[in-house]
Amino acid sequence: MAKKTKKQQQSASTPATVALTAAGVEFTVHAYDHDPSHPSYGEEAAEAMGVSPDRVFKTLVADVDGALTVAVVPVAGSLDLKALASAVGGKRAAMADPTLAERTTGYVRGGISPLGQRKRLPTVLDASATTHPTICVSAGRRGLEVELSPADLAGLTGAVLSEIARA
């Protein structure tokens, strides 16, 4: 990894990067200028970093039978709510209220990271992540991503691997 100045280290410090550092996991931080007018946070990240959208994963919070659950899927696709419910042994899933998702995770929409959340939630990582040596997920702020191995992400979040994305 490239050496960062103290200011760069501080600007990249989020609960997600703190958790990764504390765990001793190898990761790379990618920062870019966020454009608030862009229609998709995930696609914007992929374009800004020059990374294929199937390697950039978005973090979504859903309500599965009354329990908040995190789904991590490629930005190139969408979340299959039935598959998510099934992956965690539930019957029904719906997208969570955005305000509740922000309050529970401690992150703002468009910057929710699966790592370093205020309250650890059950997490499901789309199985397609394992086809890549590294993937990118939000580092906890719009315009900031972390790149790490899918195995490290799954291990740190306790994620279940399952096919929860639709193309």
JSON list of C-alpha atoms in Angstrom, two decimals:
[
{"chain": "A", "resi": 1, "resn": "MET", "atom": "CA", "xyz": [0.00, 0.00, 0.00]},
{"chain": "A", "resi": 2, "resn": "ALA", "atom": "CA", "xyz": [1.11, 3.52, -0.65]},
{"chain": "A", "resi": 3, "resn": "LYS", "atom": "CA", "xyz": [2.19, 5.59, 2.32]},
{"chain": "A", "resi": 4, "resn": "LYS", "atom": "CA", "xyz": [-0.34, 8.25, 3.25]},
{"chain": "A", "resi": 5, "resn": "THR", "atom": "CA", "xyz": [0.22, 11.60, 4.89]},
{"chain": "A", "resi": 6, "resn": "LYS", "atom": "CA", "xyz": [-1.25, 12.18, 8.35]},
{"chain": "A", "resi": 7, "resn": "LYS", "atom": "CA", "xyz": [-4.00, 14.38, 6.84]},
{"chain": "A", "resi": 8, "resn": "GLN", "atom": "CA", "xyz": [-4.88, 11.68, 4.28]},
{"chain": "A", "resi": 9, "resn": "GLN", "atom": "CA", "xyz": [-4.98, 9.05, 7.04]},
{"chain": "A", "resi": 10, "resn": "GLN", "atom": "CA", "xyz": [-7.32, 11.19, 9.13]},
{"chain": "A", "resi": 11, "resn": "SER", "atom": "CA", "xyz": [-9.60, 11.95, 6.19]},
{"chain": "A", "resi": 12, "resn": "ALA", "atom": "CA", "xyz": [-9.87, 8.22, 5.45]},
{"chain": "A", "resi": 13, "resn": "SER", "atom": "CA", "xyz": [-10.58, 7.33, 9.08]},
{"chain": "A", "resi": 14, "resn": "THR", "atom": "CA", "xyz": [-14.08, 5.97, 9.54]},
{"chain": "A", "resi": 15, "resn": "PRO", "atom": "CA", "xyz": [-15.43, 3.26, 11.85]},
{"chain": "A", "resi": 16, "resn": "ALA", "atom": "CA", "xyz": [-15.01, 0.85, 8.90]},
{"chain": "A", "resi": 17, "resn": "THR", "atom": "CA", "xyz": [-11.32, 1.63, 8.33]},
{"chain": "A", "resi": 18, "resn": "VAL", "atom": "CA", "xyz": [-10.69, 1.61, 12.08]},
{"chain": "A", "resi": 19, "resn": "ALA", "atom": "CA", "xyz": [-12.27, -1.87, 12.30]},
{"chain": "A", "resi": 20, "resn": "LEU", "atom": "CA", "xyz": [-10.16, -3.12, 9.38]},
{"chain": "A", "resi": 21, "resn": "THR", "atom": "CA", "xyz": [-6.97, -1.72, 10.90]},
{"chain": "A", "resi": 22, "resn": "ALA", "atom": "CA", "xyz": [-7.77, -3.20, 14.31]},
{"chain": "A", "resi": 23, "resn": "ALA", "atom": "CA", "xyz": [-8.38, -6.60, 12.71]},
{"chain": "A", "resi": 24, "resn": "GLY", "atom": "CA", "xyz": [-5.04, -6.46, 10.90]},
{"chain": "A", "resi": 25, "resn": "VAL", "atom": "CA", "xyz": [-6.73, -7.01, 7.55]},
{"chain": "A", "resi": 26, "resn": "GLU", "atom": "CA", "xyz": [-5.04, -5.86, 4.35]},
{"chain": "A", "resi": 27, "resn": "PHE", "atom": "CA", "xyz": [-7.10, -3.24, 2.56]},
{"chain": "A", "resi": 28, "resn": "THR", "atom": "CA", "xyz": [-6.76, -0.27, 0.25]},
{"chain": "A", "resi": 29, "resn": "VAL", "atom": "CA", "xyz": [-8.69, 2.99, 0.59]},
{"chain": "A", "resi": 30, "resn": "HIS", "atom": "CA", "xyz": [-9.98, 4.63, -2.58]},
{"chain": "A", "resi": 31, "resn": "ALA", "atom": "CA", "xyz": [-11.20, 8.23, -2.32]},
{"chain": "A", "resi": 32, "resn": "TYR", "atom": "CA", "xyz": [-12.98, 10.14, -5.06]},
{"chain": "A", "resi": 33, "resn": "ASP", "atom": "CA", "xyz": [-14.96, 13.36, -5.36]},
{"chain": "A", "resi": 34, "resn": "HIS", "atom": "CA", "xyz": [-18.61, 12.48, -4.78]},
{"chain": "A", "resi": 35, "resn": "ASP", "atom": "CA", "xyz": [-21.09, 14.13, -7.16]},
{"chain": "A", "resi": 36, "resn": "PRO", "atom": "CA", "xyz": [-24.42, 14.61, -5.32]},
{"chain": "A", "resi": 37, "resn": "SER", "atom": "CA", "xyz": [-26.27, 14.76, -8.66]},
{"chain": "A", "resi": 38, "resn": "HIS", "atom": "CA", "xyz": [-25.13, 11.27, -9.76]},
{"chain": "A", "resi": 39, "resn": "PRO", "atom": "CA", "xyz": [-28.14, 8.92, -9.89]},
{"chain": "A", "resi": 40, "resn": "SER", "atom": "CA", "xyz": [-26.32, 5.91, -8.34]},
{"chain": "A", "resi": 41, "resn": "TYR", "atom": "CA", "xyz": [-23.76, 5.99, -5.52]},
{"chain": "A", "resi": 42, "resn": "GLY", "atom": "CA", "xyz": [-22.38, 2.58, -6.47]},
{"chain": "A", "resi": 43, "resn": "GLU", "atom": "CA", "xyz": [-22.09, 3.22, -10.19]},
{"chain": "A", "resi": 44, "resn": "GLU", "atom": "CA", "xyz": [-20.47, 6.55, -9.42]},
{"chain": "A", "resi": 45, "resn": "ALA", "atom": "CA", "xyz": [-17.87, 4.77, -7.27]},
{"chain": "A", "resi": 46, "resn": "ALA", "atom": "CA", "xyz": [-17.13, 2.20, -9.99]},
{"chain": "A", "resi": 47, "resn": "GLU", "atom": "CA", "xyz": [-16.73, 4.92, -12.64]},
{"chain": "A", "resi": 48, "resn": "ALA", "atom": "CA", "xyz": [-14.58, 7.15, -10.41]},
{"chain": "A", "resi": 49, "resn": "MET", "atom": "CA", "xyz": [-12.24, 4.29, -9.45]},
{"chain": "A", "resi": 50, "resn": "GLY", "atom": "CA", "xyz": [-12.14, 2.75, -12.94]},
{"chain": "A", "resi": 51, "resn": "VAL", "atom": "CA", "xyz": [-13.31, -0.58, -11.50]},
{"chain": "A", "resi": 52, "resn": "SER", "atom": "CA", "xyz": [-15.79, -2.97, -13.09]},
{"chain": "A", "resi": 53, "resn": "PRO", "atom": "CA", "xyz": [-19.26, -2.57, -11.48]},
{"chain": "A", "resi": 54, "resn": "ASP", "atom": "CA", "xyz": [-19.33, -6.31, -10.73]},
{"chain": "A", "resi": 55, "resn": "ARG", "atom": "CA", "xyz": [-16.41, -5.76, -8.29]},
{"chain": "A", "resi": 56, "resn": "VAL", "atom": "CA", "xyz": [-18.01, -2.80, -6.49]},
{"chain": "A", "resi": 57, "resn": "PHE", "atom": "CA", "xyz": [-20.60, -3.87, -3.94]},
{"chain": "A", "resi": 58, "resn": "LYS", "atom": "CA", "xyz": [-23.37, -1.79, -2.38]},
{"chain": "A", "resi": 59, "resn": "THR", "atom": "CA", "xyz": [-24.56, -2.21, 1.18]},
{"chain": "A", "resi": 60, "resn": "LEU", "atom": "CA", "xyz": [-28.32, -2.33, 1.59]},
{"chain": "A", "resi": 61, "resn": "VAL", "atom": "CA", "xyz": [-30.31, -2.66, 4.80]},
{"chain": "A", "resi": 62, "resn": "ALA", "atom": "CA", "xyz": [-33.50, -4.71, 4.70]},
{"chain": "A", "resi": 63, "resn": "ASP", "atom": "CA", "xyz": [-36.13, -5.75, 7.20]},
{"chain": "A", "resi": 64, "resn": "VAL", "atom": "CA", "xyz": [-36.43, -9.55, 7.30]},
{"chain": "A", "resi": 65, "resn": "ASP", "atom": "CA", "xyz": [-39.38, -10.66, 9.43]},
{"chain": "A", "resi": 66, "resn": "GLY", "atom": "CA", "xyz": [-38.93, -7.62, 11.69]},
{"chain": "A", "resi": 67, "resn": "ALA", "atom": "CA", "xyz": [-35.13, -7.84, 12.01]},
{"chain": "A", "resi": 68, "resn": "LEU", "atom": "CA", "xyz": [-32.73, -5.51, 10.20]},
{"chain": "A", "resi": 69, "resn": "THR", "atom": "CA", "xyz": [-30.36, -7.41, 7.92]},
{"chain": "A", "resi": 70, "resn": "VAL", "atom": "CA", "xyz": [-27.48, -6.19, 5.75]},
{"chain": "A", "resi": 71, "resn": "ALA", "atom": "CA", "xyz": [-27.25, -7.30, 2.12]},
{"chain": "A", "resi": 72, "resn": "VAL", "atom": "CA", "xyz": [-24.03, -6.73, 0.16]},
{"chain": "A", "resi": 73, "resn": "VAL", "atom": "CA", "xyz": [-24.57, -7.02, -3.60]},
{"chain": "A", "resi": 74, "resn": "PRO", "atom": "CA", "xyz": [-22.81, -5.86, -6.79]},
{"chain": "A", "resi": 75, "resn": "VAL", "atom": "CA", "xyz": [-23.77, -2.36, -7.90]},
{"chain": "A", "resi": 76, "resn": "ALA", "atom": "CA", "xyz": [-24.31, -3.82, -11.38]},
{"chain": "A", "resi": 77, "resn": "GLY", "atom": "CA", "xyz": [-27.35, -5.72, -10.11]},
{"chain": "A", "resi": 78, "resn": "SER", "atom": "CA", "xyz": [-30.18, -5.50, -7.63]},
{"chain": "A", "resi": 79, "resn": "LEU", "atom": "CA", "xyz": [-31.15, -7.26, -4.43]},
{"chain": "A", "resi": 80, "resn": "ASP", "atom": "CA", "xyz": [-33.49, -10.25, -4.61]},
{"chain": "A", "resi": 81, "resn": "LEU", "atom": "CA", "xyz": [-35.49, -9.77, -1.40]},
{"chain": "A", "resi": 82, "resn": "LYS", "atom": "CA", "xyz": [-36.92, -13.33, -1.44]},
{"chain": "A", "resi": 83, "resn": "ALA", "atom": "CA", "xyz": [-33.42, -14.79, -1.74]},
{"chain": "A", "resi": 84, "resn": "LEU", "atom": "CA", "xyz": [-32.21, -12.56, 1.13]},
{"chain": "A", "resi": 85, "resn": "ALA", "atom": "CA", "xyz": [-35.03, -13.71, 3.39]},
{"chain": "A", "resi": 86, "resn": "SER", "atom": "CA", "xyz": [-34.29, -17.33, 2.52]},
{"chain": "A", "resi": 87, "resn": "ALA", "atom": "CA", "xyz": [-30.54, -16.87, 3.19]},
{"chain": "A", "resi": 88, "resn": "VAL", "atom": "CA", "xyz": [-31.23, -15.88, 6.80]},
{"chain": "A", "resi": 89, "resn": "GLY", "atom": "CA", "xyz": [-34.06, -18.34, 7.40]},
{"chain": "A", "resi": 90, "resn": "GLY", "atom": "CA", "xyz": [-36.79, -15.73, 7.06]},
{"chain": "A", "resi": 91, "resn": "LYS", "atom": "CA", "xyz": [-40.03, -15.65, 5.15]},
{"chain": "A", "resi": 92, "resn": "ARG", "atom": "CA", "xyz": [-40.39, -12.04, 4.03]},
{"chain": "A", "resi": 93, "resn": "ALA", "atom": "CA", "xyz": [-38.04, -9.15, 3.35]},
{"chain": "A", "resi": 94, "resn": "ALA", "atom": "CA", "xyz": [-38.53, -5.50, 2.45]},
{"chain": "A", "resi": 95, "resn": "MET", "atom": "CA", "xyz": [-36.15, -2.59, 2.23]},
{"chain": "A", "resi": 96, "resn": "ALA", "atom": "CA", "xyz": [-35.67, -0.96, 5.64]},
{"chain": "A", "resi": 97, "resn": "ASP", "atom": "CA", "xyz": [-36.75, 2.58, 6.38]},
{"chain": "A", "resi": 98, "resn": "PRO", "atom": "CA", "xyz": [-33.73, 4.72, 5.37]},
{"chain": "A", "resi": 99, "resn": "THR", "atom": "CA", "xyz": [-33.79, 6.74, 8.61]},
{"chain": "A", "resi": 100, "resn": "LEU", "atom": "CA", "xyz": [-33.81, 3.56, 10.70]},
{"chain": "A", "resi": 101, "resn": "ALA", "atom": "CA", "xyz": [-30.97, 2.10, 8.59]},
{"chain": "A", "resi": 102, "resn": "GLU", "atom": "CA", "xyz": [-28.88, 5.25, 9.13]},
{"chain": "A", "resi": 103, "resn": "ARG", "atom": "CA", "xyz": [-29.59, 5.39, 12.86]},
{"chain": "A", "resi": 104, "resn": "THR", "atom": "CA", "xyz": [-28.85, 1.68, 13.37]},
{"chain": "A", "resi": 105, "resn": "THR", "atom": "CA", "xyz": [-25.66, 1.51, 11.31]},
{"chain": "A", "resi": 106, "resn": "GLY", "atom": "CA", "xyz": [-24.29, 4.95, 12.20]},
{"chain": "A", "resi": 107, "resn": "TYR", "atom": "CA", "xyz": [-23.74, 5.76, 8.53]},
{"chain": "A", "resi": 108, "resn": "VAL", "atom": "CA", "xyz": [-25.58, 7.95, 6.00]},
{"chain": "A", "resi": 109, "resn": "ARG", "atom": "CA", "xyz": [-27.37, 6.52, 2.98]},
{"chain": "A", "resi": 110, "resn": "GLY", "atom": "CA", "xyz": [-24.94, 6.16, 0.10]},
{"chain": "A", "resi": 111, "resn": "GLY", "atom": "CA", "xyz": [-22.14, 5.68, 2.63]},
{"chain": "A", "resi": 112, "resn": "ILE", "atom": "CA", "xyz": [-23.36, 2.69, 4.64]},
{"chain": "A", "resi": 113, "resn": "SER", "atom": "CA", "xyz": [-20.51, 0.24, 5.10]},
{"chain": "A", "resi": 114, "resn": "PRO", "atom": "CA", "xyz": [-20.93, -3.41, 6.07]},
{"chain": "A", "resi": 115, "resn": "LEU", "atom": "CA", "xyz": [-17.99, -2.82, 8.45]},
{"chain": "A", "resi": 116, "resn": "GLY", "atom": "CA", "xyz": [-17.81, -0.88, 11.71]},
{"chain": "A", "resi": 117, "resn": "GLN", "atom": "CA", "xyz": [-21.54, -0.44, 12.10]},
{"chain": "A", "resi": 118, "resn": "ARG", "atom": "CA", "xyz": [-22.91, 1.02, 15.33]},
{"chain": "A", "resi": 119, "resn": "LYS", "atom": "CA", "xyz": [-24.94, -2.16, 15.85]},
{"chain": "A", "resi": 120, "resn": "ARG", "atom": "CA", "xyz": [-23.73, -5.38, 14.24]},
{"chain": "A", "resi": 121, "resn": "LEU", "atom": "CA", "xyz": [-26.48, -6.75, 12.02]},
{"chain": "A", "resi": 122, "resn": "PRO", "atom": "CA", "xyz": [-26.82, -10.15, 10.34]},
{"chain": "A", "resi": 123, "resn": "THR", "atom": "CA", "xyz": [-25.07, -9.84, 6.99]},
{"chain": "A", "resi": 124, "resn": "VAL", "atom": "CA", "xyz": [-25.41, -11.68, 3.68]},
{"chain": "A", "resi": 125, "resn": "LEU", "atom": "CA", "xyz": [-22.74, -11.27, 1.00]},
{"chain": "A", "resi": 126, "resn": "ASP", "atom": "CA", "xyz": [-23.68, -12.18, -2.55]},
{"chain": "A", "resi": 127, "resn": "ALA", "atom": "CA", "xyz": [-21.79, -15.32, -3.55]},
{"chain": "A", "resi": 128, "resn": "SER", "atom": "CA", "xyz": [-20.52, -13.63, -6.74]},
{"chain": "A", "resi": 129, "resn": "ALA", "atom": "CA", "xyz": [-18.01, -11.78, -4.53]},
{"chain": "A", "resi": 130, "resn": "THR", "atom": "CA", "xyz": [-15.94, -14.95, -4.27]},
{"chain": "A", "resi": 131, "resn": "THR", "atom": "CA", "xyz": [-15.21, -14.87, -8.02]},
{"chain": "A", "resi": 132, "resn": "HIS", "atom": "CA", "xyz": [-12.94, -11.84, -7.46]},
{"chain": "A", "resi": 133, "resn": "PRO", "atom": "CA", "xyz": [-9.65, -11.65, -5.54]},
{"chain": "A", "resi": 134, "resn": "THR", "atom": "CA", "xyz": [-10.78, -8.29, -4.11]},
{"chain": "A", "resi": 135, "resn": "ILE", "atom": "CA", "xyz": [-14.00, -6.29, -4.02]},
{"chain": "A", "resi": 136, "resn": "CYS", "atom": "CA", "xyz": [-14.81, -2.71, -3.07]},
{"chain": "A", "resi": 137, "resn": "VAL", "atom": "CA", "xyz": [-17.39, -1.66, -0.48]},
{"chain": "A", "resi": 138, "resn": "SER", "atom": "CA", "xyz": [-18.21, 1.65, 1.13]},
{"chain": "A", "resi": 139, "resn": "ALA", "atom": "CA", "xyz": [-15.70, 2.78, 3.72]},
{"chain": "A", "resi": 140, "resn": "GLY", "atom": "CA", "xyz": [-18.46, 4.60, 5.57]},
{"chain": "A", "resi": 141, "resn": "ARG", "atom": "CA", "xyz": [-18.65, 7.88, 3.73]},
{"chain": "A", "resi": 142, "resn": "ARG", "atom": "CA", "xyz": [-19.79, 8.95, 0.28]},
{"chain": "A", "resi": 143, "resn": "GLY", "atom": "CA", "xyz": [-16.71, 9.20, -1.91]},
{"chain": "A", "resi": 144, "resn": "LEU", "atom": "CA", "xyz": [-14.69, 6.67, 0.11]},
{"chain": "A", "resi": 145, "resn": "GLU", "atom": "CA", "xyz": [-14.38, 2.96, -0.66]},
{"chain": "A", "resi": 146, "resn": "VAL", "atom": "CA", "xyz": [-12.27, 0.14, 0.74]},
{"chain": "A", "resi": 147, "resn": "GLU", "atom": "CA", "xyz": [-10.92, -2.71, -1.35]},
{"chain": "A", "resi": 148, "resn": "LEU", "atom": "CA", "xyz": [-10.40, -6.02, 0.42]},
{"chain": "A", "resi": 149, "resn": "SER", "atom": "CA", "xyz": [-10.74, -9.75, -0.12]},
{"chain": "A", "resi": 150, "resn": "PRO", "atom": "CA", "xyz": [-14.26, -11.19, 0.00]},
{"chain": "A", "resi": 151, "resn": "ALA", "atom": "CA", "xyz": [-13.07, -13.73, 2.57]},
{"chain": "A", "resi": 152, "resn": "ASP", "atom": "CA", "xyz": [-11.87, -10.95, 4.89]},
{"chain": "A", "resi": 153, "resn": "LEU", "atom": "CA", "xyz": [-15.16, -9.07, 4.47]},
{"chain": "A", "resi": 154, "resn": "ALA", "atom": "CA", "xyz": [-17.18, -12.22, 5.22]},
{"chain": "A", "resi": 155, "resn": "GLY", "atom": "CA", "xyz": [-15.01, -13.06, 8.22]},
{"chain": "A", "resi": 156, "resn": "LEU", "atom": "CA", "xyz": [-15.18, -9.61, 9.79]},
{"chain": "A", "resi": 157, "resn": "THR", "atom": "CA", "xyz": [-18.94, -9.24, 9.33]},
{"chain": "A", "resi": 158, "resn": "GLY", "atom": "CA", "xyz": [-19.88, -12.86, 10.01]},
{"chain": "A", "resi": 159, "resn": "ALA", "atom": "CA", "xyz": [-21.57, -12.83, 6.61]},
{"chain": "A", "resi": 160, "resn": "VAL", "atom": "CA", "xyz": [-23.41, -15.73, 5.09]},
{"chain": "A", "resi": 161, "resn": "LEU", "atom": "CA", "xyz": [-22.53, -16.25, 1.42]},
{"chain": "A", "resi": 162, "resn": "SER", "atom": "CA", "xyz": [-25.59, -16.70, -0.76]},
{"chain": "A", "resi": 163, "resn": "GLU", "atom": "CA", "xyz": [-26.91, -15.82, -4.22]},
{"chain": "A", "resi": 164, "resn": "ILE", "atom": "CA", "xyz": [-28.98, -12.75, -3.33]},
{"chain": "A", "resi": 165, "resn": "ALA", "atom": "CA", "xyz": [-28.36, -10.53, -6.38]},
{"chain": "A", "resi": 166, "resn": "ARG", "atom": "CA", "xyz": [-30.28, -10.28, -9.63]},
{"chain": "A", "resi": 167, "resn": "ALA", "atom": "CA", "xyz": [-28.56, -9.12, -12.79]}
]
